[in-house]
Coordinates of C-alpha atoms in Angstrom, one line a residue:
M169 CA -104.2 8.0 -6.0
D170 CA -105.5 10.7 -8.5
K171 CA -109.2 10.0 -9.0
K172 CA -109.3 12.2 -12.1
I173 CA -106.8 10.0 -14.0
I174 CA -108.6 6.9 -12.9
K175 CA -111.9 8.3 -14.2
K176 CA -110.2 9.2 -17.5
I177 CA -108.8 5.7 -17.9
Q178 CA -112.3 4.2 -17.3
H179 CA -113.8 6.7 -19.8
F180 CA -111.5 5.6 -22.6
A181 CA -112.0 1.9 -21.7
E182 CA -115.7 2.5 -22.2
L183 CA -115.3 4.5 -25.3
F184 CA -113.0 2.0 -27.0
E185 CA -114.9 -1.1 -25.8
N186 CA -114.8 -3.9 -28.5
I187 CA -112.8 -1.9 -31.0
R188 CA -110.6 -5.1 -31.4
S189 CA -113.4 -7.6 -30.9
K190 CA -113.5 -10.7 -33.1
K191 CA -117.2 -10.3 -33.6
E192 CA -118.1 -8.1 -36.6
A193 CA -121.3 -6.8 -35.0
E194 CA -119.4 -5.6 -31.9
R195 CA -116.7 -3.9 -34.0
E196 CA -119.4 -2.2 -36.1
E197 CA -121.1 -0.9 -33.0
A198 CA -117.7 0.4 -31.6
E199 CA -117.0 2.1 -34.9
K200 CA -120.4 3.8 -34.9
R201 CA -119.8 5.0 -31.3
L202 CA -116.4 6.4 -32.3
F203 CA -117.7 8.2 -35.3
G204 CA -120.3 9.8 -33.1
K205 CA -117.7 10.9 -30.5
V206 CA -115.3 12.3 -33.1
N207 CA -118.1 14.3 -34.8
E208 CA -119.0 15.9 -31.5
L209 CA -115.5 17.2 -30.7
N210 CA -115.5 21.0 -30.0
S211 CA -113.0 23.5 -31.4
D212 CA -110.7 23.3 -28.3
E213 CA -110.5 19.5 -28.5
L214 CA -109.7 19.7 -32.2
E215 CA -107.0 22.2 -31.5
R216 CA -105.4 19.9 -29.0
F217 CA -105.2 17.2 -31.6
S218 CA -103.8 19.8 -34.1
E219 CA -100.7 20.2 -31.9
Y220 CA -99.5 16.8 -33.2
Y221 CA -99.2 18.2 -36.7
K222 CA -96.9 21.0 -35.5
K223 CA -94.1 18.6 -35.1
P224 CA -91.6 19.1 -37.9
E225 CA -91.3 15.4 -38.8
I226 CA -95.1 15.2 -39.2
S227 CA -95.7 18.5 -40.9
D228 CA -93.0 17.5 -43.4
K229 CA -95.2 14.6 -44.6
I230 CA -98.1 17.0 -45.1
V231 CA -95.9 19.2 -47.3
K232 CA -94.8 16.2 -49.3
F233 CA -98.4 15.1 -49.9
H234 CA -99.3 18.5 -51.3
K235 CA -96.2 18.6 -53.5
R236 CA -97.1 15.0 -54.6
T237 CA -93.7 13.6 -53.5
L238 CA -95.0 11.4 -50.7
N239 CA -93.9 7.8 -51.2
K240 CA -93.9 4.4 -49.4
K241 CA -90.6 5.1 -47.5
D242 CA -92.1 8.2 -45.9
K243 CA -94.6 6.0 -44.0
G244 CA -96.9 9.0 -43.8
G245 CA -100.2 7.8 -45.4
V246 CA -102.1 7.4 -42.1
K247 CA -100.8 10.7 -40.6
V248 CA -101.7 12.6 -43.8
L249 CA -105.2 11.0 -43.8
R250 CA -105.9 12.1 -40.2
Y251 CA -104.7 15.6 -41.0
N252 CA -107.0 15.8 -44.0
L253 CA -109.9 14.5 -41.9
L254 CA -109.1 17.0 -39.2
Q255 CA -109.4 19.9 -41.7
R256 CA -112.9 18.7 -42.5
L257 CA -113.8 18.7 -38.9
H258 CA -112.5 22.2 -38.5
K259 CA -114.9 23.2 -41.3
N260 CA -117.8 21.6 -39.2
E261 CA -118.1 18.7 -41.6
K262 CA -119.2 15.3 -40.2
L263 CA -117.0 12.3 -40.9
T264 CA -118.3 9.2 -42.5
S265 CA -116.9 5.9 -43.8
E266 CA -117.4 7.3 -47.3
I267 CA -115.4 10.5 -46.6
I268 CA -112.6 8.4 -45.2
K269 CA -112.6 6.3 -48.4
I270 CA -112.4 9.5 -50.5
E271 CA -109.5 10.9 -48.5
K272 CA -107.7 7.5 -48.6
Q273 CA -108.0 7.4 -52.4
K274 CA -106.4 10.9 -52.8
I275 CA -103.4 9.8 -50.8
K276 CA -103.1 6.5 -52.6
E277 CA -103.0 8.2 -55.9
V278 CA -100.1 10.4 -54.8
V279 CA -98.1 7.5 -53.3
N280 CA -98.8 5.2 -56.3
E281 CA -97.1 7.7 -58.6
H282 CA -93.9 6.6 -56.9
D283 CA -94.8 3.1 -55.7
K284 CA -97.3 1.4 -57.9
N285 CA -100.0 -0.8 -56.3
Y286 CA -98.8 0.0 -52.8
D287 CA -101.8 0.5 -50.3
P288 CA -100.7 2.6 -47.3
F289 CA -104.0 1.7 -45.5
C290 CA -104.3 -2.1 -46.1
R291 CA -104.1 -2.9 -42.4
W292 CA -105.9 0.1 -41.0
S293 CA -109.6 0.0 -39.9
N294 CA -111.7 3.2 -39.5
V295 CA -111.3 2.7 -35.7
G296 CA -107.5 2.7 -36.0
I297 CA -107.7 5.9 -38.0
L298 CA -110.2 7.7 -35.7
Y299 CA -109.3 6.9 -32.1
P300 CA -106.4 9.5 -31.7
F301 CA -108.8 12.3 -32.4
C302 CA -110.3 11.6 -29.0
Y303 CA -107.3 10.2 -27.2
Y304 CA -104.1 12.0 -28.4
S305 CA -104.1 14.8 -25.8
S306 CA -104.6 12.3 -22.9
N307 CA -102.0 9.7 -23.8
K308 CA -99.0 11.4 -22.1
E309 CA -100.9 11.8 -18.9
I310 CA -102.1 8.1 -18.9
K311 CA -98.6 6.9 -19.8
T312 CA -97.1 8.8 -16.9
F313 CA -99.6 7.4 -14.5
L314 CA -99.0 3.8 -15.7
E315 CA -95.2 4.2 -15.4
K316 CA -95.4 5.6 -11.9
F317 CA -98.0 3.0 -10.9
T318 CA -95.7 0.2 -12.2
D319 CA -92.6 1.6 -10.4
D320 CA -94.6 1.8 -7.1
I321 CA -95.5 -1.9 -7.4
I322 CA -91.9 -2.8 -8.1
T323 CA -90.6 -0.8 -5.2
K324 CA -93.1 -2.1 -2.7
L325 CA -92.4 -5.7 -3.8
G326 CA -88.6 -5.1 -3.6
I327 CA -87.9 -6.6 -7.0
G328 CA -86.3 -3.6 -8.8
R329 CA -82.9 -5.2 -9.3
K330 CA -84.2 -8.2 -11.1
T331 CA -87.1 -6.9 -13.2
D332 CA -88.0 -4.9 -16.3
K333 CA -91.4 -3.4 -17.1
K334 CA -93.7 -2.6 -20.0
T335 CA -96.6 -0.2 -20.0
V336 CA -99.1 0.0 -22.9
T337 CA -101.7 2.8 -23.2
F338 CA -104.8 2.9 -25.2
N339 CA -102.6 3.3 -28.3
G340 CA -102.0 -0.5 -28.0
S341 CA -98.8 -2.2 -28.9
Q342 CA -99.3 -1.5 -32.6
N343 CA -100.5 2.1 -32.2
Q344 CA -103.8 1.3 -33.8
G345 CA -106.0 1.7 -30.7
Y346 CA -106.9 -0.7 -28.0
D347 CA -109.8 -1.4 -25.7
H348 CA -107.7 -1.4 -22.4
C349 CA -104.4 -0.3 -21.1
W350 CA -102.0 -2.6 -19.1
I351 CA -98.7 -2.9 -17.3
A352 CA -96.4 -5.9 -17.0
I353 CA -93.4 -6.6 -14.7
Y354 CA -91.1 -9.4 -15.7
D355 CA -87.7 -11.0 -15.2
S356 CA -85.0 -8.8 -16.6
N357 CA -83.1 -11.9 -17.8
F358 CA -85.6 -11.9 -20.7
K359 CA -85.9 -9.5 -23.6
S360 CA -89.6 -9.2 -23.4
Q361 CA -92.6 -10.0 -21.2
R362 CA -93.7 -12.3 -24.0
D363 CA -90.9 -14.7 -23.1
T364 CA -91.7 -15.4 -19.5
N365 CA -94.2 -15.1 -16.7
Q366 CA -95.3 -11.5 -15.8
L367 CA -97.1 -9.6 -13.1
Y368 CA -100.0 -8.2 -15.1
V369 CA -102.5 -5.5 -14.3
G370 CA -105.1 -4.6 -16.9
F371 CA -107.5 -1.6 -16.9
F372 CA -110.7 -2.6 -18.6
K373 CA -114.2 -1.0 -18.9
D374 CA -115.7 -2.2 -15.7
E375 CA -112.7 -3.2 -13.5
I376 CA -109.0 -3.6 -13.0
V377 CA -107.8 -7.2 -13.2
F378 CA -104.4 -8.5 -12.0
D379 CA -102.6 -11.9 -11.8
I380 CA -99.6 -13.8 -12.9
Y381 CA -99.8 -14.1 -16.7
E382 CA -98.1 -16.1 -19.4
H383 CA -98.3 -14.5 -22.9
A384 CA -97.4 -17.7 -24.9
T385 CA -100.4 -19.6 -23.5
K386 CA -102.7 -16.6 -22.8
K387 CA -103.3 -18.1 -19.4
F388 CA -103.5 -16.6 -15.9
G389 CA -102.4 -18.0 -12.6
T390 CA -102.7 -21.8 -12.5
N391 CA -103.6 -22.3 -16.2
L392 CA -106.8 -20.1 -16.0
K393 CA -108.6 -18.2 -18.8
T394 CA -109.4 -15.2 -16.6
A395 CA -107.5 -13.3 -13.9
R396 CA -108.0 -14.4 -10.3
R397 CA -108.3 -10.9 -8.9
K398 CA -110.5 -7.9 -9.9
I399 CA -111.1 -4.4 -8.4
P400 CA -114.0 -2.1 -9.5
Y401 CA -113.0 1.4 -10.4
E402 CA -114.9 3.0 -7.5
E403 CA -112.6 1.1 -5.0
F404 CA -109.3 1.5 -6.9
S405 CA -108.4 5.0 -6.0
E406 CA -108.5 4.3 -2.3
S407 CA -107.1 0.8 -2.0
G408 CA -106.1 -0.5 -5.5
L409 CA -102.3 -0.3 -5.1
I410 CA -102.3 -1.8 -1.6
R411 CA -104.5 -4.8 -2.7
I412 CA -102.5 -5.4 -5.8
V413 CA -99.2 -5.4 -3.9
E414 CA -100.7 -7.6 -1.2
F415 CA -101.8 -10.2 -3.8
F416 CA -98.5 -10.3 -5.5
K417 CA -96.4 -10.6 -2.3
D418 CA -96.4 -14.3 -2.1
K419 CA -96.5 -14.8 -5.9
K420 CA -93.8 -12.5 -7.1
E421 CA -91.2 -15.3 -7.3
E422 CA -93.3 -17.0 -10.0
I423 CA -92.0 -14.5 -12.6
F424 CA -88.5 -15.8 -11.9
K425 CA -89.6 -19.4 -12.3
L426 CA -88.2 -19.7 -15.8
R427 CA -84.8 -18.3 -14.7
N428 CA -84.6 -20.9 -12.0
L429 CA -85.8 -23.7 -14.3
K430 CA -83.0 -22.8 -16.8
K431 CA -80.4 -23.0 -14.1
E432 CA -81.7 -26.4 -13.0
L433 CA -81.8 -27.6 -16.7
D434 CA -78.2 -26.5 -17.2
E435 CA -77.1 -28.7 -14.3
T436 CA -79.2 -31.6 -15.4
K437 CA -77.8 -31.4 -19.0
K438 CA -74.2 -31.3 -17.7
E439 CA -74.8 -34.7 -15.9
F440 CA -76.7 -36.0 -19.0
N441 CA -73.8 -35.1 -21.3
K442 CA -71.4 -37.0 -19.1
R443 CA -73.6 -40.1 -19.0
F444 CA -74.6 -40.3 -22.6
R445 CA -72.4 -39.8 -25.6
G446 CA -72.4 -40.0 -29.4
K447 CA -75.4 -41.4 -31.3
K448 CA -77.2 -42.4 -28.1
R449 CA -77.1 -38.8 -26.8
N450 CA -78.1 -37.4 -30.2
N451 CA -81.0 -39.8 -30.5
I452 CA -82.4 -38.9 -27.1
N453 CA -82.0 -35.1 -27.6
K454 CA -83.7 -35.3 -31.1
K455 CA -86.8 -37.0 -29.7
I456 CA -87.0 -34.8 -26.6
Y457 CA -86.8 -31.6 -28.6
S458 CA -89.2 -32.8 -31.3
E459 CA -91.8 -33.5 -28.7
Q460 CA -91.4 -30.1 -26.9
S461 CA -91.7 -28.2 -30.2
T462 CA -95.4 -28.6 -30.0
I463 CA -95.7 -26.8 -26.6
N464 CA -96.4 -23.1 -26.5
S465 CA -95.3 -22.4 -23.0
Q466 CA -91.5 -21.9 -22.7
A467 CA -91.7 -22.7 -19.0
Q468 CA -93.3 -26.0 -19.8
V469 CA -90.8 -26.8 -22.5
I470 CA -87.9 -26.2 -20.1
K471 CA -89.6 -28.0 -17.2
R472 CA -90.4 -31.1 -19.3
T473 CA -87.0 -31.1 -21.0
N474 CA -85.4 -31.0 -17.6
Y475 CA -87.6 -33.9 -16.4
H476 CA -86.7 -35.9 -19.4
H477 CA -83.0 -35.5 -18.9
K478 CA -83.3 -36.1 -15.1
I479 CA -85.1 -39.4 -15.8
Y480 CA -82.4 -40.6 -18.2
N481 CA -79.7 -39.6 -15.7
S482 CA -81.5 -41.4 -12.9
T483 CA -82.3 -44.6 -14.7
K484 CA -79.2 -45.3 -16.9
E485 CA -77.7 -47.8 -14.4
F486 CA -81.2 -49.2 -13.6
F487 CA -81.6 -50.3 -17.2
E488 CA -78.0 -51.5 -17.5
N489 CA -78.4 -53.6 -14.4
N490 CA -81.9 -55.0 -14.9
F491 CA -82.0 -55.7 -18.6
S492 CA -79.8 -57.7 -20.9
K493 CA -80.2 -55.3 -23.8
C494 CA -81.3 -51.7 -24.0
S495 CA -81.7 -49.1 -26.9
Y496 CA -82.4 -45.4 -26.5
E497 CA -84.5 -43.4 -28.9
D498 CA -83.7 -45.4 -32.1
S499 CA -87.4 -45.8 -32.7
N500 CA -90.7 -44.1 -32.0
V501 CA -90.5 -44.9 -28.3
D502 CA -88.0 -43.7 -25.8
I503 CA -86.5 -46.9 -24.6
T504 CA -86.7 -50.6 -25.8
A505 CA -85.3 -53.2 -23.5
T506 CA -85.1 -57.0 -23.2
K507 CA -85.2 -59.1 -20.1
D508 CA -85.6 -62.9 -19.9
D509 CA -86.4 -62.9 -23.6
K510 CA -89.3 -60.5 -23.0
L511 CA -89.4 -57.2 -24.9
Y512 CA -90.3 -54.0 -23.0
L513 CA -91.3 -50.7 -24.7
F514 CA -90.9 -47.6 -22.5
E515 CA -92.3 -44.1 -23.1
I516 CA -91.5 -41.2 -20.9
K517 CA -94.1 -38.5 -20.3
P518 CA -93.2 -36.3 -17.4
F519 CA -96.6 -34.8 -16.4
D520 CA -97.4 -34.0 -12.8
D521 CA -100.7 -35.9 -13.3
P522 CA -100.2 -39.6 -14.0
K523 CA -103.4 -39.6 -16.0
Y524 CA -101.9 -37.3 -18.6
T525 CA -98.8 -39.5 -18.7
I526 CA -100.9 -42.5 -19.6
R527 CA -103.1 -40.6 -22.1
S528 CA -100.1 -39.0 -23.8
A529 CA -97.9 -42.2 -24.1
L530 CA -100.6 -44.7 -24.9
G531 CA -101.0 -43.8 -28.6
Q532 CA -97.3 -43.9 -29.3
L533 CA -96.8 -47.2 -27.6
I534 CA -99.7 -48.8 -29.4
E535 CA -98.7 -47.3 -32.7
Y536 CA -95.2 -48.5 -32.4
Y537 CA -96.3 -52.0 -31.3
Y538 CA -98.4 -52.5 -34.4
E539 CA -96.8 -50.4 -37.1
G540 CA -93.3 -51.1 -36.1
N541 CA -94.1 -54.8 -35.9
K542 CA -92.5 -54.9 -32.5
K543 CA -94.3 -57.7 -30.8
A544 CA -93.5 -56.5 -27.3
D545 CA -94.6 -58.2 -24.2
Y546 CA -94.9 -55.1 -22.1
L547 CA -95.9 -51.5 -23.0
C548 CA -94.6 -49.3 -20.2
F549 CA -95.4 -45.8 -19.1
I550 CA -92.8 -43.8 -17.2
G551 CA -94.1 -40.9 -15.1
I552 CA -92.7 -38.7 -12.3
N553 CA -95.4 -39.5 -9.7
H554 CA -97.0 -42.6 -8.4
L555 CA -100.5 -43.4 -9.6
G556 CA -102.3 -42.6 -6.3
E557 CA -106.0 -42.0 -6.9
N558 CA -105.4 -42.5 -10.7
K559 CA -104.9 -46.3 -10.1
S560 CA -108.5 -47.0 -10.9
Y561 CA -108.1 -45.1 -14.2
F562 CA -105.1 -47.2 -15.1
D563 CA -106.9 -50.4 -14.2
Y564 CA -109.7 -49.3 -16.5
V565 CA -107.3 -48.7 -19.4
K566 CA -105.7 -52.1 -18.7
K567 CA -109.1 -53.7 -18.8
I568 CA -109.7 -52.3 -22.3
F569 CA -106.6 -54.0 -23.6
K570 CA -106.9 -57.2 -21.5
D571 CA -107.4 -59.4 -24.6
E572 CA -104.3 -58.0 -26.4
P573 CA -101.0 -60.1 -26.4
F574 CA -99.2 -57.4 -24.4
E575 CA -99.5 -56.1 -20.8
L576 CA -99.5 -52.5 -19.7
K577 CA -97.2 -51.4 -16.9
Y578 CA -96.8 -48.0 -15.1
F579 CA -93.5 -46.9 -13.6
Y580 CA -92.5 -43.8 -11.7
V581 CA -89.0 -42.5 -11.0
D582 CA -87.3 -42.7 -7.7
Y583 CA -84.5 -40.1 -7.9
D584 CA -83.0 -41.1 -4.6
K585 CA -82.6 -44.7 -5.5
R586 CA -81.9 -43.8 -9.1
G587 CA -84.3 -46.2 -10.7
L588 CA -87.9 -47.0 -11.6
I589 CA -90.6 -48.4 -9.3
E590 CA -93.5 -50.2 -10.8
D591 CA -96.8 -49.0 -9.5
K592 CA -99.0 -52.1 -9.4

């Protein structure tokens, strides 16, 4: 792997460090560093950036500015600003925040002659204005490297027919500068890497990080805040691609998880729509989707929606055969049922961990018991796994409510027997 391009990537990751930080002090330090770099550019470096303004579609905006015909629709404010700053640098002037303000005002006055009160720079920081002076001439080379690097990973993993890719340079996704560049490989069934899991590789200041990543939750791997694998730059040229491919070999199917979950959900819903009809079906669907609307992860939404429908499919006959009366979703709980003049309230929470099932359902059951004036005899949790080591936790919860006129029960689903089993 070309060591020069790797060094160049590391250089820009260092130069642009913290330009998008949430901490004001770090952003100010990054801006100061960038002003220093821009003011040190030599004539050759300035000339390379000048090439950008030889494009007809760009030079046309400069002409419009000088003729005072530049307007909002031209979307040329930032381009003209950089050009005017570039002319100052050619004259050996040093750029400052004050000079940028002066040049901005000149352009605003022209644009406002046609579009009153419009500010072409309202979302642009000094960093966003300045970074291309240092970076423009290197972007194409870095983009080419990232594209080839991504293609090599796809080829070696053998997933070319099922995937799309996205590469983002130091321009960032909004073309306002970014502190790192990155690549993503994702399921081609989806429009964007934002919609599903992705194979992610990010080039930061000190290291290259890589893992499975979910944009919606901003989590890596198994719900982690940081990536599981990292490679320092000094090792990347020799073994980076090999190590990244090796890591993703047994994880590549995770980016197709959502595709597979959707297929499973489609089959589950077909069965559900046969078993439940009319108002009963509508009530169930309404409650399911209102609960899932609070979840950021699309994979989790599909997974839990599928579990909900599977549970209803597997327990319909169970409730019909074991209870004299049963109502679905016509209240704040999933199922209300009567047996031997005893009222049962059931709440479904399909978490892998029974502890989360209990925590998530308890509030709804208690609230409905008191506010709904439903003096139930049993408040029942429905999960997808037996309690196991969480039995002591459930016993602790029951102890808290031991003096209440109701009893807590935990059930898990037996899909083979198509029913519920009480975990005592």
